[in-house]
Each structure stands twice: as structure tokens, then as C-alpha cells.
Tab-separated table of C-alpha atoms in Angstrom:
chain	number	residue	atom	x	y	z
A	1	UNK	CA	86.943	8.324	-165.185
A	2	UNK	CA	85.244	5.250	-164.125
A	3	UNK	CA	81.953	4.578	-164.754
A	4	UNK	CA	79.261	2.474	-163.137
A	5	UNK	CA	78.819	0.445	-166.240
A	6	UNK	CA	81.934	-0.608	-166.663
A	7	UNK	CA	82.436	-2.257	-163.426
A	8	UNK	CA	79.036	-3.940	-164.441
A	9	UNK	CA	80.390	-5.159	-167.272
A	10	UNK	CA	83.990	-5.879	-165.563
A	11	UNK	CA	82.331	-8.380	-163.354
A	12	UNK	CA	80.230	-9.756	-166.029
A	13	UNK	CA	83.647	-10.922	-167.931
A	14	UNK	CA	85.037	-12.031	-164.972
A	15	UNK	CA	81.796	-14.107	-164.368
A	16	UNK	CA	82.996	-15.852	-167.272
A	17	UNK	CA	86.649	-16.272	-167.149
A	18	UNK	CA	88.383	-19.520	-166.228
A	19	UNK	CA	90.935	-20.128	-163.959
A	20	UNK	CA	94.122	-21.239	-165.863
A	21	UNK	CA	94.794	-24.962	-166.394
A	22	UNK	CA	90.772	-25.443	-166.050
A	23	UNK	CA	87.769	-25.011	-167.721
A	24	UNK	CA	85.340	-24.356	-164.785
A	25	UNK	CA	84.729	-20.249	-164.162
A	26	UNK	CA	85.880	-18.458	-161.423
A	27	UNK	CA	84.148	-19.033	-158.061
A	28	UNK	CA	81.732	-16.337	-156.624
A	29	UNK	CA	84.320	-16.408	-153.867
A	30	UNK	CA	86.902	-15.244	-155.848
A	31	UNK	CA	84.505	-12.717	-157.508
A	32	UNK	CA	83.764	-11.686	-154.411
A	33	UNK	CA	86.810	-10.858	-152.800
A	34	UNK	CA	87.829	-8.557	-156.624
A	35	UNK	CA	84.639	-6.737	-155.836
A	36	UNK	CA	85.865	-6.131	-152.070
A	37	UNK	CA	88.931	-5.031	-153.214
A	38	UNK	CA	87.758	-2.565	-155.843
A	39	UNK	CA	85.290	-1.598	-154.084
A	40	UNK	CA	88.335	-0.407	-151.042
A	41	UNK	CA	90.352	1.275	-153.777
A	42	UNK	CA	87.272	3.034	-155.180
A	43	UNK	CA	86.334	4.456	-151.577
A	44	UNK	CA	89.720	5.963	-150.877
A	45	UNK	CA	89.661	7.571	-154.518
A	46	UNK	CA	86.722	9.269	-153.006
A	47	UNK	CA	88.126	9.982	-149.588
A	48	UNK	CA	91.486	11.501	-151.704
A	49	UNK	CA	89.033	13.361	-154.004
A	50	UNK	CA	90.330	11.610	-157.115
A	51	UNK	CA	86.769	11.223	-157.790
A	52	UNK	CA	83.636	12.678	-156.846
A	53	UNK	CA	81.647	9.512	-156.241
A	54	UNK	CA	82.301	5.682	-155.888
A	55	UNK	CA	80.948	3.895	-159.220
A	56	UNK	CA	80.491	0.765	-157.838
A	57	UNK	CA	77.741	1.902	-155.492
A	58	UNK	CA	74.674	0.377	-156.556
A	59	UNK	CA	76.849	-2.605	-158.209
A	60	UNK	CA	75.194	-6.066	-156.777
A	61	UNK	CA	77.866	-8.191	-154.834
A	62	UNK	CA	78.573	-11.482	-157.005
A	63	UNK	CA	76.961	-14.165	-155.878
A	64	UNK	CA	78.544	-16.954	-153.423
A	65	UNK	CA	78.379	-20.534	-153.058
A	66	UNK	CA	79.615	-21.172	-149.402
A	67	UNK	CA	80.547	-24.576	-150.788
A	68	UNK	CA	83.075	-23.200	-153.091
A	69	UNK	CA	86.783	-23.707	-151.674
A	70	UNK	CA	88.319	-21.387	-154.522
A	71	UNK	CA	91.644	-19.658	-153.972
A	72	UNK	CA	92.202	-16.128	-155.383
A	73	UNK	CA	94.425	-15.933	-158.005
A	74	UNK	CA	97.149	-13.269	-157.639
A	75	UNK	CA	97.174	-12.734	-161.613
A	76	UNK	CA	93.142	-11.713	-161.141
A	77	UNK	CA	94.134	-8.808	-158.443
A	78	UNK	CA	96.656	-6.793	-161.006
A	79	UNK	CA	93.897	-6.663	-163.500
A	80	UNK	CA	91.851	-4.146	-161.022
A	81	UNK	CA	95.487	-1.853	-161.189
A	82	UNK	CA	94.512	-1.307	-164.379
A	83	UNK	CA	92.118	1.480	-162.921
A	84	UNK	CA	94.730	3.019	-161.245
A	85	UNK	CA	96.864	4.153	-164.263
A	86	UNK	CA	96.665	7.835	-164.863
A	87	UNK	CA	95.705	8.435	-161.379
A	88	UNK	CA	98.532	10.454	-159.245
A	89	UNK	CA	101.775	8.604	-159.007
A	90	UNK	CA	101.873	9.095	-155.535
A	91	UNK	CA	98.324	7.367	-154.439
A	92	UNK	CA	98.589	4.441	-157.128
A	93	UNK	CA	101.786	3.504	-155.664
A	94	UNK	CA	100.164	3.604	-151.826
A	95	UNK	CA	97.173	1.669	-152.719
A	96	UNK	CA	99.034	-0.695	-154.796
A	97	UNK	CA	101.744	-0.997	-152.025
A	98	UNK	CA	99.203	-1.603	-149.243
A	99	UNK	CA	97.427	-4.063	-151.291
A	100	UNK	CA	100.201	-6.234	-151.949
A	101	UNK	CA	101.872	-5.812	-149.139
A	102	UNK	CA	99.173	-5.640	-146.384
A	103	UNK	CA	101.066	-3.036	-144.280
A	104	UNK	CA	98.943	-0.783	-142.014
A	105	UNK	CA	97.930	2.911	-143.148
A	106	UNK	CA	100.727	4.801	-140.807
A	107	UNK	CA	103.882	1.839	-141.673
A	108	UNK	CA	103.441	2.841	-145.104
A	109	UNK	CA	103.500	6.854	-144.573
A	110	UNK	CA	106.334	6.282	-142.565
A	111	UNK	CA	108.733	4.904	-145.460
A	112	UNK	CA	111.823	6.817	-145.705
A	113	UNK	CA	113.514	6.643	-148.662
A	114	UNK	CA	117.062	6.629	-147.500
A	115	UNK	CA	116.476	4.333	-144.393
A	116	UNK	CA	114.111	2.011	-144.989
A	117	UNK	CA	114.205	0.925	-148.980
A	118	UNK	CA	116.871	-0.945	-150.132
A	119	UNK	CA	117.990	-2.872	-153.468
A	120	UNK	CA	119.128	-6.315	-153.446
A	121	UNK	CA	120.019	-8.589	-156.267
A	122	UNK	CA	117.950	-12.148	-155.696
A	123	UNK	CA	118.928	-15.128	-158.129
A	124	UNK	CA	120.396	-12.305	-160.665
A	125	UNK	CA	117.064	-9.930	-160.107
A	126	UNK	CA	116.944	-6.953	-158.657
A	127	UNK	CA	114.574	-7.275	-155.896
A	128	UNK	CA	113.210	-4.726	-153.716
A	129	UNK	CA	112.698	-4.690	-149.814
A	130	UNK	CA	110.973	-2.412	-147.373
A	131	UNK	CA	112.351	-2.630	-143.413
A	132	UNK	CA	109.121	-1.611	-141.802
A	133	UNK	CA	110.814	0.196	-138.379
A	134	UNK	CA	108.970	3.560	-138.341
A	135	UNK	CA	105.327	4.597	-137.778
A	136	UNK	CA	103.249	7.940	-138.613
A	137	UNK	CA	100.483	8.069	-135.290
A	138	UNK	CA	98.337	11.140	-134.897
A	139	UNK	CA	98.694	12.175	-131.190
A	140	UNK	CA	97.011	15.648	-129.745
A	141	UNK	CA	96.524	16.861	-132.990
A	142	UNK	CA	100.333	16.537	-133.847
A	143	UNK	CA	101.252	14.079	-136.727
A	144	UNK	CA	104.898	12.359	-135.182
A	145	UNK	CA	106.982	9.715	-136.311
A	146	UNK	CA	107.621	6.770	-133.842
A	147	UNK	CA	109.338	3.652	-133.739
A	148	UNK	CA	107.126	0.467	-134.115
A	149	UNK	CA	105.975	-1.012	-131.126
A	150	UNK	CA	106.452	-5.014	-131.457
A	151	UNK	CA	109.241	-7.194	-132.875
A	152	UNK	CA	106.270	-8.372	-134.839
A	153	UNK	CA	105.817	-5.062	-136.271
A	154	UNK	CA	109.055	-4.801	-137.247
A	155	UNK	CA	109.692	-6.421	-140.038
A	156	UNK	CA	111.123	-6.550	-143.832
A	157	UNK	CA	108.812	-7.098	-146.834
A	158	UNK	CA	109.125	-8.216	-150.431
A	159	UNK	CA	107.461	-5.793	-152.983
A	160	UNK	CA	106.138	-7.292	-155.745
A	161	UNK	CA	107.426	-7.079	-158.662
A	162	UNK	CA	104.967	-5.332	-160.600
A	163	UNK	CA	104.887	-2.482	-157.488
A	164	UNK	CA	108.298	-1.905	-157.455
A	165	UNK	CA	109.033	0.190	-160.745
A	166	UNK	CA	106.320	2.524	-159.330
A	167	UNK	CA	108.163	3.127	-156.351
A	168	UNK	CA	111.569	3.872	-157.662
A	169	UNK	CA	109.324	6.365	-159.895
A	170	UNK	CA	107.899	8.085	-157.011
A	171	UNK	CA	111.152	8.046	-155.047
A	172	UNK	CA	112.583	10.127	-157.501
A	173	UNK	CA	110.420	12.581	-157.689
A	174	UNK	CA	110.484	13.237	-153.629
A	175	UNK	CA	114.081	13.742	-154.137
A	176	UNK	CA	113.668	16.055	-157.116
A	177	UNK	CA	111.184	17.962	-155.310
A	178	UNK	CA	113.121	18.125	-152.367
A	179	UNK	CA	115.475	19.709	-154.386
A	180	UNK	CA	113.184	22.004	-156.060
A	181	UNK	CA	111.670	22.819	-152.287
A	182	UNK	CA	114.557	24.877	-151.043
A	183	UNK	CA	114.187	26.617	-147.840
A	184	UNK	CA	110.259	25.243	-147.947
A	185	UNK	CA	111.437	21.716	-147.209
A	186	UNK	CA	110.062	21.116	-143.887
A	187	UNK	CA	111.229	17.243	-143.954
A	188	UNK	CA	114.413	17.651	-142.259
A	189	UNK	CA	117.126	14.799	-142.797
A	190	UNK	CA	113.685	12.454	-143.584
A	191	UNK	CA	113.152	11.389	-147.215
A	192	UNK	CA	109.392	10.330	-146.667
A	193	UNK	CA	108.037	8.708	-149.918
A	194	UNK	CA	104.607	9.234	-148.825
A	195	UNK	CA	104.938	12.602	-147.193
A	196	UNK	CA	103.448	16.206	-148.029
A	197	UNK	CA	104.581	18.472	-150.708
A	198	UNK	CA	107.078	19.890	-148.254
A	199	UNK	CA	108.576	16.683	-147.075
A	200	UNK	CA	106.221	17.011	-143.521
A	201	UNK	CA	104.429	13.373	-142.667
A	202	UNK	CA	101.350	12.808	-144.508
A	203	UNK	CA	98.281	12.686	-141.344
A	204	UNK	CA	97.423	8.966	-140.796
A	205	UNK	CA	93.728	10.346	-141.664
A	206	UNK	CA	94.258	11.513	-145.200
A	207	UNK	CA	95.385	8.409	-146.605
């Protein structure tokens, strides 16, 4: 469990830190934007009922100099992920999926396993890719599965390295449950790795 203090104390390190190759601390910008960040991940633990209440409530923003032209460091974002371990596999890999990745709440609870993530070796590496072509909307009170709108929309994303491990993870175990599900299995043919117990789409307004 997280406590109040030790976000206190997070941001009080990271006050400190430099960025590498220089001796000058982070910016308040980049501060700024961790706290953001956390703060997201913290509110949807709440919302999921991983925890009772957000601890960061009551933290104080880190300051900001609107001079500073700091960029975030991508190295600085993994170190909040660290709160996420021992949390359910299932919403560690979705926050940590739509952090990195940026895609919308219903693109990502409309993965299917078999059709939309594949493998691919990349200078020797596996590497893997997500072919965002399928949508979970909430329409008349029925959750459905549509097609993505735009050419924009559709689209195929890199997933970070450090992300990717966690999926394969969790894309085993829908296929293991699936198995264990039997006659329960209300996903059909679909292989959603974000889906309910019983393979049915996740509503858009859990996550």
C-alpha cells in the first residue's frame, strides 16, 4: 500500500536528482509532469478499487519555472511503475500500456490477442506490435465492438520494451482461463486481453 509520505518523500528525491550527463536537478517541469502522471495512475487505482483512497491528495504540486525548457526523460517515467508491481497483472499492464503507448481507453480494451498482437524480430530483437483496428464503445447500455473510425485511428504501435513481457504474461493467462472457462466463456472466437473474466468486453467505463 502506498502511503502519503512516501510520495512526499518520492518527490523530495526527485527534487534532487540530476539529469544524466549534467549536474543541474531536474526541472519543476519535469517534476511536474511525474506528479501528473502518478497522480492519473493513483486515481484509476481508486476508480478500480485497488485502493481505497488516492495518497497523493493533499501532496503540493512541484513547483514550476515557466522559463524552464526541460524535456522529460523517459528513464524518470518507469521509476513511477515501480508502484504498480504487486498490483493485478491485468490493470498494471493497461495502465502501463496506455501510458506508453497513448492509446485511448476503448483501443486498448479492444486488443485481441489472436488478431491484433503480433511478434516480429527487429535488428535480432524480438519486438512487439499492436495493430490498433478494433474499438470497445458503450452504445444504449450495450458494450459492442466496432471497427475504428479514421485511417488515423488505425494504426500499428511499438510497445516498449519494458511493457511487453507483461503482456505476453497476461496473454497467457486469458488463454488459460479461457480454457479453464468452459461452457462460461462468453468471448466467442475473440481472445480479448483486456476483457471480463468470461472473455465478454470490459465496459469503456470501468477502466
Amino acid at each position: 500500500q502506498i502511503k502519503t509520505i512516501q510520495i512526499v518523500n518520492f518527490f523530495d528525491q526527485l527534487s534532487r536528482k540530476t539529469k544524466k550527463g549534467s549536474s543541474k536537478p531536474l526541472s519543476g517541469t519535469t517534476q511536474r509532469y511525474t506528479y501528473r502522471v502518478l497522480r492519473d495512475i493513483l486515481e484509476r487505482a481508486v476508480e478500480w478499487k485497488i485502493i481505497k483512497t488516492n495518497p497523493i491528495e493533499g501532496v503540493k504540486k512541484p513547483a514550476i519555472d515557466t522559463k524552464e525548457r526541460e524535456i522529460f526523460v523517459e528513464d524518470e517515467l518507469f521509476q513511477l511503475f515501480e508502484a504498480l508491481k504487486g498490483e493485478p497483472l491485468k490493470w498494471q499492464t493497461y495502465i502501463e500500456l496506455a501510458v506508453t503507448t497513448g492509446m485511448r481507453r476503448g483501443e486498448l480494451l479492444g486488443i485481441d490477442i489472436d488478431k491484433h498482437l503480433r511478434w516480429e524480430k527487429v535488428n535480432g530483437e524480438d519486438m512487439l506490435f499492436i495493430d490498433v483496428r478494433e474499438n470497445v464503445v458503450k452504445a444504449q447500455g450495450q458494450v459492442i465492438i466496432k471497427v475504428v473510425k479514421t485511417k488515423k485511428s488505425k494504426r500499428t504501435i511499438a510497445v516498449n520494451r519494458e511493457v511487453a513481457p507483461l503482456v505476453r504474461e497476461l496473454a497467457n493467462e486469458v488463454r488459460k482461463n479461457r480454457l479453464m472457462s468452459g461452457d462460461k466463456w462468453e468471448g466467442g472466437d475473440r481472445m480479448l486481453l483486456f476483457g471480463q473474466w468470461n472473455g465478454a468486453p470490459t465496459y469503456p467505463d470501468t477502466p
